[in-house]
Amino acid sequence: EFKVWNGQLYFTASAPATGEEIYRIPLSSDFTQTVQPILVADFVPGTAGTTYTASSNLAPTPNGIVFRRPTDEFGAEPWVTQGDEGSSQLLADLNPPVFFDPYDSEIQFLGSTVHEVFFTAFDNPDERTLWRSDGTLSGTVPALLDTSGVSLDSGALGQAVEFGTLV
């Protein structure tokens, strides 16, 4: 699956030298000839790759591409990039090590609007929370504070986000 942001086509791909990582291609490219994708960053140096699990883990926002990135320090958490290694940063450590092992928030992207991406994540051991992000640290916040009785894994919630009826 491809995502478009700021005149660039983003996707994940695997290469022998880097493993699976995020790449981009300028949309102004002449696609009648061979186009060399540009590596956004080699987040896990070497052939192991970063393991994004799917390009559906890439979500455009006004401030960059939000993606799920696993690290030894934080587990799998939301990150944002503007297309190069220097601009890539952690958006939030939603499930810090004080809660439970393996410190993974298990982010599931639901969809996006023009301004935000919506995803669910474990931010404590027992419950999944709906989050929204505009691609900034201050703009990554819980979307619903009281989720009692709401199944955040339901397909209906994902469809509501996709069609913009949640906002």
C-alpha atoms as a printed R data frame, in Angstrom:
    type eleno elety resid chain resno       x      y       z
1   ATOM     1    CA   GLU     A     1   0.000  0.000   0.000
2   ATOM     2    CA   PHE     A     2   1.331  3.427  -0.942
3   ATOM     3    CA   LYS     A     3   0.806  6.677   0.975
4   ATOM     4    CA   VAL     A     4   1.231 10.186  -0.454
5   ATOM     5    CA   TRP     A     5   2.590 13.086   1.582
6   ATOM     6    CA   ASN     A     6   4.133 16.389   0.500
7   ATOM     7    CA   GLY     A     7   4.583 15.388  -3.146
8   ATOM     8    CA   GLN     A     8   6.216 12.062  -2.277
9   ATOM     9    CA   LEU     A     9   5.011  8.472  -2.549
10  ATOM    10    CA   TYR     A    10   5.847  6.503   0.646
11  ATOM    11    CA   PHE     A    11   5.958  2.741   1.071
12  ATOM    12    CA   THR     A    12   7.818 -0.014   2.895
13  ATOM    13    CA   ALA     A    13  10.115 -2.364   1.031
14  ATOM    14    CA   SER     A    14  12.850 -4.830   1.779
15  ATOM    15    CA   ALA     A    15  16.352 -4.541   0.337
16  ATOM    16    CA   PRO     A    16  19.292 -6.917   0.910
17  ATOM    17    CA   ALA     A    17  21.440 -4.202   2.508
18  ATOM    18    CA   THR     A    18  18.800 -2.751   4.862
19  ATOM    19    CA   GLY     A    19  15.976 -5.226   5.403
20  ATOM    20    CA   GLU     A    20  12.465 -3.734   5.563
21  ATOM    21    CA   GLU     A    21  12.468  0.068   5.804
22  ATOM    22    CA   ILE     A    22  10.477  3.104   4.618
23  ATOM    23    CA   TYR     A    23  11.205  4.487   1.131
24  ATOM    24    CA   ARG     A    24   9.909  7.427  -0.867
25  ATOM    25    CA   ILE     A    25   9.742  8.462  -4.514
26  ATOM    26    CA   PRO     A    26   9.065 12.050  -5.656
27  ATOM    27    CA   LEU     A    27   5.763 12.174  -7.544
28  ATOM    28    CA   SER     A    28   7.451 14.443 -10.072
29  ATOM    29    CA   SER     A    29   9.579 11.462 -11.198
30  ATOM    30    CA   ASP     A    30   9.476 10.286 -14.791
31  ATOM    31    CA   PHE     A    31   7.927  6.862 -14.295
32  ATOM    32    CA   THR     A    32   8.576  5.915 -17.909
33  ATOM    33    CA   GLN     A    33  12.142  5.163 -16.831
34  ATOM    34    CA   THR     A    34  13.577  3.267 -13.872
35  ATOM    35    CA   VAL     A    35  13.179  5.291 -10.673
36  ATOM    36    CA   GLN     A    36  15.442  4.630  -7.685
37  ATOM    37    CA   PRO     A    37  13.496  4.807  -4.392
38  ATOM    38    CA   ILE     A    38  15.026  6.996  -1.680
39  ATOM    39    CA   LEU     A    39  15.595  5.370   1.711
40  ATOM    40    CA   VAL     A    40  13.947  7.542   4.383
41  ATOM    41    CA   ALA     A    41  16.180  6.105   7.121
42  ATOM    42    CA   ASP     A    42  17.885  2.856   8.017
43  ATOM    43    CA   PHE     A    43  16.285  2.742  11.450
44  ATOM    44    CA   VAL     A    44  17.786 -0.664  12.232
45  ATOM    45    CA   PRO     A    45  21.212 -0.684  10.575
46  ATOM    46    CA   GLY     A    46  22.118 -3.903   8.808
47  ATOM    47    CA   THR     A    47  20.035 -6.501   7.047
48  ATOM    48    CA   ALA     A    48  17.496 -7.114   9.839
49  ATOM    49    CA   GLY     A    49  15.239 -4.179   8.959
50  ATOM    50    CA   THR     A    50  12.727 -2.470  11.191
51  ATOM    51    CA   THR     A    51   9.715 -4.798  10.737
52  ATOM    52    CA   TYR     A    52   6.790 -2.486  10.094
53  ATOM    53    CA   THR     A    53   4.585 -5.498   9.270
54  ATOM    54    CA   ALA     A    54   2.780 -3.598   6.499
55  ATOM    55    CA   SER     A    55   2.627 -0.308   4.627
56  ATOM    56    CA   SER     A    56  -0.763  0.141   6.275
57  ATOM    57    CA   ASN     A    57   1.342  1.189   9.276
58  ATOM    58    CA   LEU     A    58   2.148  4.432   7.407
59  ATOM    59    CA   ALA     A    59  -0.319  7.302   7.857
60  ATOM    60    CA   PRO     A    60   0.007 10.807   6.370
61  ATOM    61    CA   THR     A    61  -0.750 13.872   8.510
62  ATOM    62    CA   PRO     A    62  -0.166 17.580   7.819
63  ATOM    63    CA   ASN     A    63   3.121 17.334   9.746
64  ATOM    64    CA   GLY     A    64   4.612 14.147   8.293
65  ATOM    65    CA   ILE     A    65   4.131 10.416   7.905
66  ATOM    66    CA   VAL     A    66   3.195  8.693  11.177
67  ATOM    67    CA   PHE     A    67   4.380  5.102  11.442
68  ATOM    68    CA   ARG     A    68   4.795  2.280  13.920
69  ATOM    69    CA   ARG     A    69   8.458  1.741  14.775
70  ATOM    70    CA   PRO     A    70   9.704 -0.933  17.179
71  ATOM    71    CA   THR     A    71  12.833 -0.168  19.203
72  ATOM    72    CA   ASP     A    72  14.605 -1.945  22.045
73  ATOM    73    CA   GLU     A    73  14.178  1.121  24.256
74  ATOM    74    CA   PHE     A    74  10.467  1.879  23.738
75  ATOM    75    CA   GLY     A    75   8.879 -1.180  22.113
76  ATOM    76    CA   ALA     A    76   6.588 -0.493  19.121
77  ATOM    77    CA   GLU     A    77   5.398  3.101  19.383
78  ATOM    78    CA   PRO     A    78   4.196  5.884  17.029
79  ATOM    79    CA   TRP     A    79   6.930  7.845  15.232
80  ATOM    80    CA   VAL     A    80   6.790 10.592  12.602
81  ATOM    81    CA   THR     A    81   9.073 11.472   9.693
82  ATOM    82    CA   GLN     A    82   9.191 14.253   7.144
83  ATOM    83    CA   GLY     A    83  11.102 12.055   4.728
84  ATOM    84    CA   ASP     A    84  14.615 11.791   6.126
85  ATOM    85    CA   GLU     A    85  16.408 10.323   9.112
86  ATOM    86    CA   GLY     A    86  17.047 13.706  10.758
87  ATOM    87    CA   SER     A    87  13.338 14.565  10.910
88  ATOM    88    CA   SER     A    88  12.224 11.204  12.323
89  ATOM    89    CA   GLN     A    89  11.196 11.273  15.975
90  ATOM    90    CA   LEU     A    90   9.182  9.435  18.607
91  ATOM    91    CA   LEU     A    91   5.671 10.915  18.942
92  ATOM    92    CA   ALA     A    92   4.817  9.310  22.278
93  ATOM    93    CA   ASP     A    93   5.849  6.437  24.510
94  ATOM    94    CA   LEU     A    94   2.268  5.264  25.047
95  ATOM    95    CA   ASN     A    95   3.203  2.166  26.994
96  ATOM    96    CA   PRO     A    96   6.300  2.883  29.093
97  ATOM    97    CA   PRO     A    97   8.220  0.034  30.741
98  ATOM    98    CA   VAL     A    98   6.581  0.666  34.131
99  ATOM    99    CA   PHE     A    99   3.352 -0.970  32.965
100 ATOM   100    CA   PHE     A   100   4.174 -4.391  31.566
101 ATOM   101    CA   ASP     A   101   6.534 -6.428  29.483
102 ATOM   102    CA   PRO     A   102   7.263 -6.265  26.544
103 ATOM   103    CA   TYR     A   103   6.409 -2.523  26.664
104 ATOM   104    CA   ASP     A   104   4.652 -2.722  23.309
105 ATOM   105    CA   SER     A   105   1.569 -0.565  22.791
106 ATOM   106    CA   GLU     A   106   0.441 -2.783  19.868
107 ATOM   107    CA   ILE     A   107  -0.599  0.164  17.705
108 ATOM   108    CA   GLN     A   108  -3.381 -0.515  15.210
109 ATOM   109    CA   PHE     A   109  -3.980  2.227  12.635
110 ATOM   110    CA   LEU     A   110  -7.664  2.724  11.889
111 ATOM   111    CA   GLY     A   111  -7.630  5.468   9.305
112 ATOM   112    CA   SER     A   112  -7.070  9.151   8.804
113 ATOM   113    CA   THR     A   113  -8.768 12.378   7.896
114 ATOM   114    CA   VAL     A   114  -7.080 15.272   6.101
115 ATOM   115    CA   HIS     A   115  -5.763 16.558   9.441
116 ATOM   116    CA   GLU     A   116  -5.245 13.541  11.711
117 ATOM   117    CA   VAL     A   117  -4.546  9.858  11.954
118 ATOM   118    CA   PHE     A   118  -6.487  7.641  14.352
119 ATOM   119    CA   PHE     A   119  -5.100  4.536  16.012
120 ATOM   120    CA   THR     A   120  -5.667  2.361  19.036
121 ATOM   121    CA   ALA     A   121  -2.939  1.383  21.459
122 ATOM   122    CA   PHE     A   122  -2.451 -0.271  24.820
123 ATOM   123    CA   ASP     A   123  -1.358  2.502  27.160
124 ATOM   124    CA   ASN     A   124  -1.771  0.262  30.200
125 ATOM   125    CA   PRO     A   125  -1.867 -3.537  30.574
126 ATOM   126    CA   ASP     A   126  -5.623 -3.972  30.364
127 ATOM   127    CA   GLU     A   127  -7.218 -1.539  27.968
128 ATOM   128    CA   ARG     A   128  -6.865 -0.237  24.453
129 ATOM   129    CA   THR     A   129  -7.284  3.535  24.013
130 ATOM   130    CA   LEU     A   130  -8.290  5.460  20.897
131 ATOM   131    CA   TRP     A   131  -5.636  8.054  19.989
132 ATOM   132    CA   ARG     A   132  -5.455 10.828  17.413
133 ATOM   133    CA   SER     A   133  -2.360 12.541  16.064
134 ATOM   134    CA   ASP     A   134  -1.637 15.443  13.749
135 ATOM   135    CA   GLY     A   135   1.973 14.268  13.500
136 ATOM   136    CA   THR     A   136   3.277 16.424  16.374
137 ATOM   137    CA   LEU     A   137   4.166 15.514  19.943
138 ATOM   138    CA   SER     A   138   1.623 17.973  21.392
139 ATOM   139    CA   GLY     A   139  -1.017 16.846  18.878
140 ATOM   140    CA   THR     A   140  -0.810 13.150  19.820
141 ATOM   141    CA   VAL     A   141  -3.572 12.762  22.394
142 ATOM   142    CA   PRO     A   142  -6.314 10.339  23.469
143 ATOM   143    CA   ALA     A   143  -9.398 10.808  21.303
144 ATOM   144    CA   LEU     A   144 -11.836  9.367  23.831
145 ATOM   145    CA   LEU     A   145 -11.324  9.612  27.561
146 ATOM   146    CA   ASP     A   146 -14.137  7.260  28.579
147 ATOM   147    CA   THR     A   147 -14.033  4.105  26.471
148 ATOM   148    CA   SER     A   148 -16.013  1.874  28.832
149 ATOM   149    CA   GLY     A   149 -18.382 -0.308  26.854
150 ATOM   150    CA   VAL     A   150 -16.780  0.594  23.504
151 ATOM   151    CA   SER     A   151 -14.999 -2.081  21.510
152 ATOM   152    CA   LEU     A   152 -12.042 -0.294  19.955
153 ATOM   153    CA   ASP     A   153 -11.235 -3.311  17.785
154 ATOM   154    CA   SER     A   154 -14.510 -3.118  15.890
155 ATOM   155    CA   GLY     A   155 -14.568 -2.647  12.133
156 ATOM   156    CA   ALA     A   156 -17.322 -0.035  12.546
157 ATOM   157    CA   LEU     A   157 -14.943  2.288  14.397
158 ATOM   158    CA   GLY     A   158 -12.377  1.944  11.638
159 ATOM   159    CA   GLN     A   159 -15.034  2.715   9.030
160 ATOM   160    CA   ALA     A   160 -16.219  5.755  10.997
161 ATOM   161    CA   VAL     A   161 -12.677  7.107  11.037
162 ATOM   162    CA   GLU     A   162 -12.134  6.329   7.336
163 ATOM   163    CA   PHE     A   163 -15.240  8.247   6.314
164 ATOM   164    CA   GLY     A   164 -14.669 11.131   8.738
165 ATOM   165    CA   THR     A   165 -17.820 10.578  10.786
166 ATOM   166    CA   LEU     A   166 -15.932 10.326  14.078
167 ATOM   167    CA   VAL     A   167 -14.642 13.901  14.149
